[in-house]
mmCIF file of C-alpha atoms in Angstrom:
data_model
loop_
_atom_site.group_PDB
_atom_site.id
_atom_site.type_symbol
_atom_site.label_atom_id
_atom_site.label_comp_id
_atom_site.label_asym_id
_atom_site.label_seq_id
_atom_site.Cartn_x
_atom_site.Cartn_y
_atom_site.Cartn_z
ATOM 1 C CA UNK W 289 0.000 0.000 0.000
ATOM 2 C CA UNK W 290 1.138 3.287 -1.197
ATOM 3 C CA UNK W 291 1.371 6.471 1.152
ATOM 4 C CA UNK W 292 -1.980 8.241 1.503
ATOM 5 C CA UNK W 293 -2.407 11.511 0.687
ATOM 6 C CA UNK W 294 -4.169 14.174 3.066
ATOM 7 C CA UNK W 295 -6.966 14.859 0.219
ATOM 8 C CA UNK W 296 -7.995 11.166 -0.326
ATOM 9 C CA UNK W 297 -7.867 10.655 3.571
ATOM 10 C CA UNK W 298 -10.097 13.740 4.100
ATOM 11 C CA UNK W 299 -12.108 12.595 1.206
ATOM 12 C CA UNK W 300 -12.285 8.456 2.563
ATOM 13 C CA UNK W 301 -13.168 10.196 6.634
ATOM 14 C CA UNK W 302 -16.047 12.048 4.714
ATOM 15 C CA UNK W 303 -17.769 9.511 3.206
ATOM 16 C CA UNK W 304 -17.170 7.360 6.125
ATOM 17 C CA UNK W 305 -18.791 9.888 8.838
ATOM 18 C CA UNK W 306 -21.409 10.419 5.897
ATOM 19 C CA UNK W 307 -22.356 6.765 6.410
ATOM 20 C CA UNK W 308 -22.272 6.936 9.870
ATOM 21 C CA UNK W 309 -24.314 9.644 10.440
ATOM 22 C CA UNK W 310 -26.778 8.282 7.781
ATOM 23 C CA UNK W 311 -27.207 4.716 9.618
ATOM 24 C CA UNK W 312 -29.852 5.378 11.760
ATOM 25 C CA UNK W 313 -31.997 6.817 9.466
ATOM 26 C CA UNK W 314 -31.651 3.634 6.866
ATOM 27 C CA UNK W 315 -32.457 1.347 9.892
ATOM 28 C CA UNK W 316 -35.587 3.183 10.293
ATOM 29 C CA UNK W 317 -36.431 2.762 7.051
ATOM 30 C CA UNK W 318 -36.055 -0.759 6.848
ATOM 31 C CA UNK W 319 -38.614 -2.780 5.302
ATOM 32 C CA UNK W 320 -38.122 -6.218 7.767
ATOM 33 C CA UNK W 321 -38.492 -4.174 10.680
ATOM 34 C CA UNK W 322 -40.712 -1.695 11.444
ATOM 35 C CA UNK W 323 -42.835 0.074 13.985
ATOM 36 C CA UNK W 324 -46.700 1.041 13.697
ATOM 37 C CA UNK W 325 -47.780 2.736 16.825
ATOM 38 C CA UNK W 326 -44.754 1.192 18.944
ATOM 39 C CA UNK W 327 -45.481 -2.081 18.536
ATOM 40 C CA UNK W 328 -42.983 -4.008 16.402
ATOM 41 C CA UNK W 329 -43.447 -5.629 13.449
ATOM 42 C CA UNK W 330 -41.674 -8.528 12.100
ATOM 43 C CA UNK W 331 -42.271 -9.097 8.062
ATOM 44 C CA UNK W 332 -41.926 -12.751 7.457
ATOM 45 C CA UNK W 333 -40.828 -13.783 3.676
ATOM 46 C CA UNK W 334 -42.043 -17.379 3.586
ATOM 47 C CA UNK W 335 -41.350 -19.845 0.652
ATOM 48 C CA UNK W 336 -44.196 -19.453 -1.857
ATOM 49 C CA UNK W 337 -45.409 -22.828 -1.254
ATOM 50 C CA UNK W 338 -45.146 -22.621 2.774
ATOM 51 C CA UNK W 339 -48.587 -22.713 4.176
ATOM 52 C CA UNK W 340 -49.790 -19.318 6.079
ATOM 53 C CA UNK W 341 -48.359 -18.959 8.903
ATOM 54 C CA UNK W 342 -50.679 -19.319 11.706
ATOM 55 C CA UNK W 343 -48.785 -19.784 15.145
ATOM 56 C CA UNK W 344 -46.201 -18.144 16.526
ATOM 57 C CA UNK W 345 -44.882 -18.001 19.935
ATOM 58 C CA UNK W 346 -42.525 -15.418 22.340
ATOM 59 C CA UNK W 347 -39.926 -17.871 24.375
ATOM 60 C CA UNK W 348 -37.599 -16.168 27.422
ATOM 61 C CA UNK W 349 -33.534 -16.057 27.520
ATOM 62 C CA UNK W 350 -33.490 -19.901 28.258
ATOM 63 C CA UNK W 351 -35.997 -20.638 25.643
ATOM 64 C CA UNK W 352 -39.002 -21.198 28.157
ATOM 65 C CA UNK W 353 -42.327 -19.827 26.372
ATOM 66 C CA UNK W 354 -44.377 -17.251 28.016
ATOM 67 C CA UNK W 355 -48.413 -16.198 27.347
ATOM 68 C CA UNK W 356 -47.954 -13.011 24.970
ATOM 69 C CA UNK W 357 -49.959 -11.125 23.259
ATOM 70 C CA UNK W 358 -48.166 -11.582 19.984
ATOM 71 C CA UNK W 359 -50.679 -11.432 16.717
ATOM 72 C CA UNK W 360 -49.942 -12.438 12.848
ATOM 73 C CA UNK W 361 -52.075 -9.802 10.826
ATOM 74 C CA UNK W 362 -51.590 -8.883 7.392
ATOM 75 C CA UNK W 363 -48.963 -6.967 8.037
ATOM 76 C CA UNK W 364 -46.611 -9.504 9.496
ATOM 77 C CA UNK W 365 -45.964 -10.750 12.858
ATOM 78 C CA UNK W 366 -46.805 -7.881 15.916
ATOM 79 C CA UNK W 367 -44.989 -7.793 18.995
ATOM 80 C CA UNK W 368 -47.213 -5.264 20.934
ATOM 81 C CA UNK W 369 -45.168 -2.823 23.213
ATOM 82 C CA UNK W 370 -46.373 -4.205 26.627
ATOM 83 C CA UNK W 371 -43.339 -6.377 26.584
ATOM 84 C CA UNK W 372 -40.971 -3.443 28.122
ATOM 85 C CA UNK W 373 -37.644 -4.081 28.844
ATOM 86 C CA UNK W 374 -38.449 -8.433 29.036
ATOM 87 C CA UNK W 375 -35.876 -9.833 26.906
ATOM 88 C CA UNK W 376 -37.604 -12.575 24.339
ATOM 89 C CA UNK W 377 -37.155 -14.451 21.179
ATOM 90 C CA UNK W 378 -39.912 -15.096 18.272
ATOM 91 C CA UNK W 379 -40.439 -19.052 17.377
ATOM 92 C CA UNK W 380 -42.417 -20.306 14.469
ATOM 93 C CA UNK W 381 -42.927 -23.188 12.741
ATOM 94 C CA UNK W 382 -40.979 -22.814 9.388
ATOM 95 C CA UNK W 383 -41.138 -24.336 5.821
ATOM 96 C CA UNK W 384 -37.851 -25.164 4.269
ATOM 97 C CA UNK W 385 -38.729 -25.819 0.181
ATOM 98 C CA UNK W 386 -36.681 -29.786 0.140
ATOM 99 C CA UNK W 387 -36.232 -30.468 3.849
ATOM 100 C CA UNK W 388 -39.632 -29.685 5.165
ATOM 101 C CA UNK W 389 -40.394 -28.028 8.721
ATOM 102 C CA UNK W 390 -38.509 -26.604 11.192
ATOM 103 C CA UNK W 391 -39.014 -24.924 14.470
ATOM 104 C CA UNK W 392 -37.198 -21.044 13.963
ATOM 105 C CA UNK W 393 -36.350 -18.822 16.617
ATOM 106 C CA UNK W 394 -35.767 -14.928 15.839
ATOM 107 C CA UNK W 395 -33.313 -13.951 18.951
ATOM 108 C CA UNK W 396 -31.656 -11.099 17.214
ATOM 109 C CA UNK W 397 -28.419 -13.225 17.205
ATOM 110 C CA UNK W 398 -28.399 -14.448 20.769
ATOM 111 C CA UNK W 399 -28.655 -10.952 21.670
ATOM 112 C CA UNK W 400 -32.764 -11.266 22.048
ATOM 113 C CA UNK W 401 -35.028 -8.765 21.652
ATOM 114 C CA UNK W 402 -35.808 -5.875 24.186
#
C-alpha cells in the first residue's frame, strides 16, 4: 500500500462519517423491521409454497415460552409494546422448500429482543 495523501484521507473520513451519520436513518427505514404505533413488526418472507403462517410463539432467555400477546395480521408478525424491557425471542414453525419443517427462533443473534 502506497502512502496516503491528506486529500484522499479527508475525502475516505467524509464519506465514512457520511455513512455513519446516515445509519440510523436507513435502519428506520427498513422494510423487515418496522414500527406502527410502537409495537414491532416482524415481516416474514415465507417460501411461496409454505402454508400461512398461523402460530407463533414469544420464548424467554433460556428458551421457556411465556403467554404473549403476539398477533400475525396482514402486516406480518406484531410484537405489541407491553413487553418493556423483558428480553424474548420469536419461534415459528418454518417451511424449508426440500427439507420440510422446522421450528425457527428470531433472537436477534443471541442478543434477544428488548
Amino acid at each position: 500500500m502506497g502512502i496516503v495523501s491528506r486529500r484522499s484521507f479527508l475525502k475516505a473520513a467524509a464519506v465514512g462519517v457520511g455513512g455513519v451519520v446516515a445509519s440510523p436513518l436507513l435502519a428506520r427505514s427498513s422494510p423487515l423491521i418496522r414500527t406502527v404505533s410502537n409495537d414491532v413488526v416482524f415481516r416474514p418472507y415465507p417460501h411461496p409454497q409454505m402454508p400461512p403462517l398461523s402460530f407463533v410463539y414469544a420464548a424467554d432467555e433460556v428458551e421457556d415460552p411465556f403467554k404473549s400477546s403476539i398477533e400475525i395480521r396482514k402486516e406480518g408478525i406484531i410484537v405489541p409494546e407491553d413487553f418493556g424491557a423483558r428480553r424474548f425471542s420469536v419461534n415459528a414453525r418454518w417451511y424449508i422448500h426440500g427439507f420440510g419443517y422446522v421450528w425457527l427462533s428470531a433472537d436477534n443473534g443471541g442478543r434477544y429482543f428488548t
